[in-house]
């Protein structure tokens, strides 16, 4: 059983299109995240949700919209895709937010987005 | 500002020992994490330090000095499968993780 699963694994699309990436965790964790990893391998936090509530919303273009229907799911929708959006997007989850020891992240396998 | 510094790339020989250093500057501090990431895969958790000292876990150990803003990851008896990127991340007073760019470790036979 995959702990954090995200789909699709690969996504190739044209500039200007809209796409979604889905994420689900079966660990019973309260907190979920979206990270972007660019070609230089730098991990950058985009969003964090704790029990369906938005906690972290970094400086991300408003073309990116997260949605958490319940605490086990956090989806990412991207409008009007641009070349610079090409990256690997990782979903992750952790037990909680305030207890640093509970903040060990379990990552999904990643979704590689290529915008042409 | 907040930042993490770690070497971009290191090379070591199979069977040897390697130490990957990480220095951090954060607003407050709630712990230091190390993750391993193989090429094309997700990062996986290796270690967590919040108190000064050495934490040992099999072939891997992690050290923290809070007064110096410094940590290292020590890998012993290196194996080819240890070739990966090692990511250092510090947690600030708001429990947010500040990530380093990762150290790519190349193991040679």
Coordinates of C-alpha atoms in Angstrom, one line a residue:
Chain A
X1 CA 0.0 0.0 0.0
X2 CA 1.5 3.3 -1.1
X3 CA 1.6 5.8 1.8
X4 CA 1.4 9.0 -0.3
X5 CA 0.3 8.5 -3.9
X6 CA 0.1 11.2 -6.5
X7 CA -1.1 11.1 -10.1
X8 CA -0.1 11.5 -12.8
X9 CA 3.6 10.6 -12.5
X10 CA 4.4 12.3 -15.8
X11 CA 2.5 15.2 -17.5
X12 CA 3.5 16.7 -20.8
X13 CA 1.3 19.6 -22.0
X14 CA 1.3 22.8 -24.1
X15 CA 1.7 26.3 -22.7
X16 CA -1.6 27.9 -21.8
X17 CA -3.3 24.6 -20.9
X18 CA -4.8 23.8 -17.4
X19 CA -3.8 20.7 -15.6
X20 CA -4.4 19.0 -12.2
X21 CA -2.3 16.8 -10.0
X22 CA -4.0 14.6 -7.4
X23 CA -2.5 13.5 -4.1
X24 CA -3.8 11.1 -1.4
X25 CA -2.3 9.8 1.8
X26 CA -3.4 6.8 3.8
X27 CA -1.2 7.4 6.8
X28 CA -3.8 9.3 8.9
X29 CA -1.7 12.4 8.9
X30 CA -3.2 15.8 9.6
X31 CA -0.9 17.9 7.4
X32 CA -0.3 17.8 3.7
X33 CA 2.1 19.8 1.5
X34 CA 2.9 20.6 -2.1
X35 CA 6.6 21.2 -3.0
X36 CA 8.2 22.2 -6.3
X37 CA 11.6 20.9 -7.2
X38 CA 13.2 22.7 -10.1
X39 CA 16.1 21.6 -12.4
X40 CA 18.6 22.6 -9.7
X41 CA 17.0 20.2 -7.3
X42 CA 16.0 22.9 -4.8
X43 CA 12.9 22.0 -2.9
X44 CA 10.5 24.9 -2.5
X45 CA 7.3 24.8 -0.3
X46 CA 4.2 26.0 -2.2
X47 CA 1.3 25.2 0.1
X48 CA 0.5 23.4 3.3
X49 CA -2.8 22.3 4.7
X50 CA -3.6 21.2 8.2
X51 CA -6.9 19.3 8.5
X52 CA -8.2 20.8 5.3
X53 CA -7.3 24.3 6.4
X54 CA -4.7 26.3 4.4
X55 CA -1.7 27.0 6.6
X56 CA 1.2 28.0 4.3
X57 CA 0.7 29.8 1.1
X58 CA 4.1 30.9 -0.2
X59 CA 4.6 33.4 -2.9
X60 CA 3.2 31.3 -5.7
X61 CA 1.3 32.7 -8.8
X62 CA -2.4 32.6 -8.3
X63 CA -2.5 30.3 -11.4
X64 CA -1.8 27.6 -8.8
X65 CA -4.8 26.6 -6.7
X66 CA -4.7 23.9 -4.1
X67 CA -7.9 22.1 -2.9
X68 CA -8.3 19.8 0.0
X69 CA -11.7 18.0 0.1
X70 CA -10.6 16.1 3.2
X71 CA -7.5 15.7 5.3
X72 CA -6.4 12.7 3.2
X73 CA -6.4 14.5 -0.1
X74 CA -4.6 17.6 -1.4
X75 CA -4.9 18.3 -5.1
X76 CA -3.1 21.0 -7.2
X77 CA -4.7 22.7 -10.1
X78 CA -2.6 24.9 -12.4
X79 CA -4.2 27.3 -14.9
X80 CA -2.6 28.8 -18.0
X81 CA 0.6 26.8 -17.8
X82 CA 3.9 28.5 -18.5
X83 CA 7.3 27.2 -19.6
X84 CA 8.7 28.0 -16.1
X85 CA 6.2 25.7 -14.5
X86 CA 8.2 22.7 -15.7
X87 CA 9.4 20.9 -12.6
X88 CA 8.8 18.0 -10.4
X89 CA 5.9 18.5 -8.0
X90 CA 6.0 16.5 -4.8
X91 CA 3.1 16.0 -2.4
X92 CA 4.0 15.2 1.2
X93 CA 2.3 14.6 4.5
X94 CA 3.3 14.7 8.2
X95 CA 1.6 13.8 11.5
X96 CA 1.2 17.4 12.6
X97 CA 2.4 20.9 12.4
X98 CA 3.4 22.3 15.7
X99 CA 5.4 19.4 17.1
X100 CA 8.8 19.5 15.3
X101 CA 9.3 15.8 16.0
X102 CA 6.0 15.0 14.3
X103 CA 7.0 17.0 11.2
X104 CA 8.9 14.1 9.5
X105 CA 7.7 14.3 5.9
X106 CA 6.6 11.4 3.8
X107 CA 6.8 12.3 0.2
X108 CA 4.9 11.0 -2.8
X109 CA 6.8 9.7 -5.8
X110 CA 6.6 13.1 -7.6
X111 CA 4.8 14.3 -10.7
X112 CA 7.1 15.5 -13.5
X113 CA 5.5 18.3 -15.4
X114 CA 6.9 19.4 -18.8
X115 CA 5.4 22.4 -20.4
X116 CA 6.2 22.8 -24.2
Chain B
X1 CA 17.2 36.1 6.1
X2 CA 17.0 32.4 6.5
X3 CA 19.3 30.1 4.6
X4 CA 21.0 26.7 4.5
X5 CA 24.5 26.1 3.1
X6 CA 25.8 22.7 2.0
X7 CA 28.3 21.6 -0.6
X8 CA 26.9 21.0 -4.0
X9 CA 28.8 17.8 -4.8
X10 CA 31.1 15.3 -3.0
X11 CA 32.9 12.2 -4.2
X12 CA 33.9 9.3 -2.1
X13 CA 35.1 5.7 -2.5
X14 CA 33.2 2.6 -1.7
X15 CA 33.9 1.3 1.8
X16 CA 35.1 4.7 3.0
X17 CA 33.6 7.4 5.3
X18 CA 32.2 10.7 4.2
X19 CA 31.0 13.7 6.1
X20 CA 28.5 16.1 4.6
X21 CA 28.3 19.5 6.3
X22 CA 25.4 21.9 6.7
X23 CA 25.3 25.3 8.2
X24 CA 22.0 27.1 8.8
X25 CA 20.6 30.5 9.8
X26 CA 17.0 30.5 10.8
X27 CA 14.6 32.7 12.8
X28 CA 14.4 30.4 15.9
X29 CA 15.1 26.7 15.7
X30 CA 13.1 23.6 16.1
X31 CA 15.3 20.9 14.7
X32 CA 17.5 19.8 11.9
X33 CA 16.5 17.1 9.4
X34 CA 18.4 15.1 6.8
X35 CA 16.8 13.5 3.8
X36 CA 18.1 11.2 1.1
X37 CA 17.0 11.5 -2.5
X38 CA 18.0 9.1 -5.2
X39 CA 17.9 10.4 -8.7
X40 CA 14.3 10.5 -10.0
X41 CA 12.8 9.5 -6.7
X42 CA 11.2 11.1 -3.7
X43 CA 13.2 12.3 -0.7
X44 CA 13.1 9.9 2.3
X45 CA 13.7 10.8 5.9
X46 CA 17.1 9.9 7.4
X47 CA 17.5 11.7 10.7
X48 CA 16.3 14.4 13.1
X49 CA 18.4 16.4 15.6
X50 CA 17.1 19.0 18.0
X51 CA 19.6 18.7 20.9
X52 CA 23.4 19.1 20.5
X53 CA 25.3 15.9 19.9
X54 CA 25.5 12.8 17.8
X55 CA 22.6 10.6 16.8
X56 CA 23.7 7.2 15.4
X57 CA 21.5 5.0 13.2
X58 CA 23.4 2.1 11.7
X59 CA 25.9 3.3 9.1
X60 CA 24.5 6.9 9.2
X61 CA 25.1 9.4 12.0
X62 CA 24.0 13.0 12.3
X63 CA 25.6 15.7 14.5
X64 CA 24.2 19.0 15.7
X65 CA 25.8 22.1 17.3
X66 CA 23.1 24.7 17.9
X67 CA 25.5 27.3 19.1
X68 CA 27.4 27.1 15.8
X69 CA 24.4 26.6 13.5
X70 CA 26.1 23.5 12.2
X71 CA 25.2 19.9 11.4
X72 CA 26.8 17.1 9.6
X73 CA 25.8 13.7 8.2
X74 CA 28.3 11.0 8.5
X75 CA 28.1 7.9 6.3
X76 CA 30.3 5.0 7.1
X77 CA 31.2 1.9 5.1
X78 CA 30.0 3.5 1.9
X79 CA 28.1 1.4 -0.6
X80 CA 27.3 2.2 -4.2
X81 CA 23.6 2.5 -3.3
X82 CA 24.5 5.5 -1.1
X83 CA 25.0 7.5 -4.3
X84 CA 22.2 10.1 -3.9
X85 CA 21.5 13.7 -3.0
X86 CA 21.4 14.5 0.7
X87 CA 19.2 17.4 1.7
X88 CA 19.6 19.3 4.9
X89 CA 16.6 21.2 6.3
X90 CA 16.2 23.3 9.4
X91 CA 12.9 24.1 11.1
X92 CA 12.3 27.7 12.2
X93 CA 10.3 29.1 15.1
X94 CA 7.1 28.8 13.0
X95 CA 7.8 25.1 12.4
X96 CA 8.5 25.8 8.7
X97 CA 11.3 23.9 7.0
X98 CA 14.1 25.8 5.3
X99 CA 15.7 23.5 2.8
X100 CA 19.3 23.4 1.5
X101 CA 19.9 22.8 -2.2
X102 CA 21.2 19.3 -1.5
X103 CA 24.6 17.6 -1.7
X104 CA 25.1 15.2 -4.6
X105 CA 27.2 12.3 -3.3
X106 CA 29.0 10.3 -5.9
X107 CA 30.4 6.9 -4.8
X108 CA 33.3 5.4 -6.9
X109 CA 34.3 1.7 -6.7

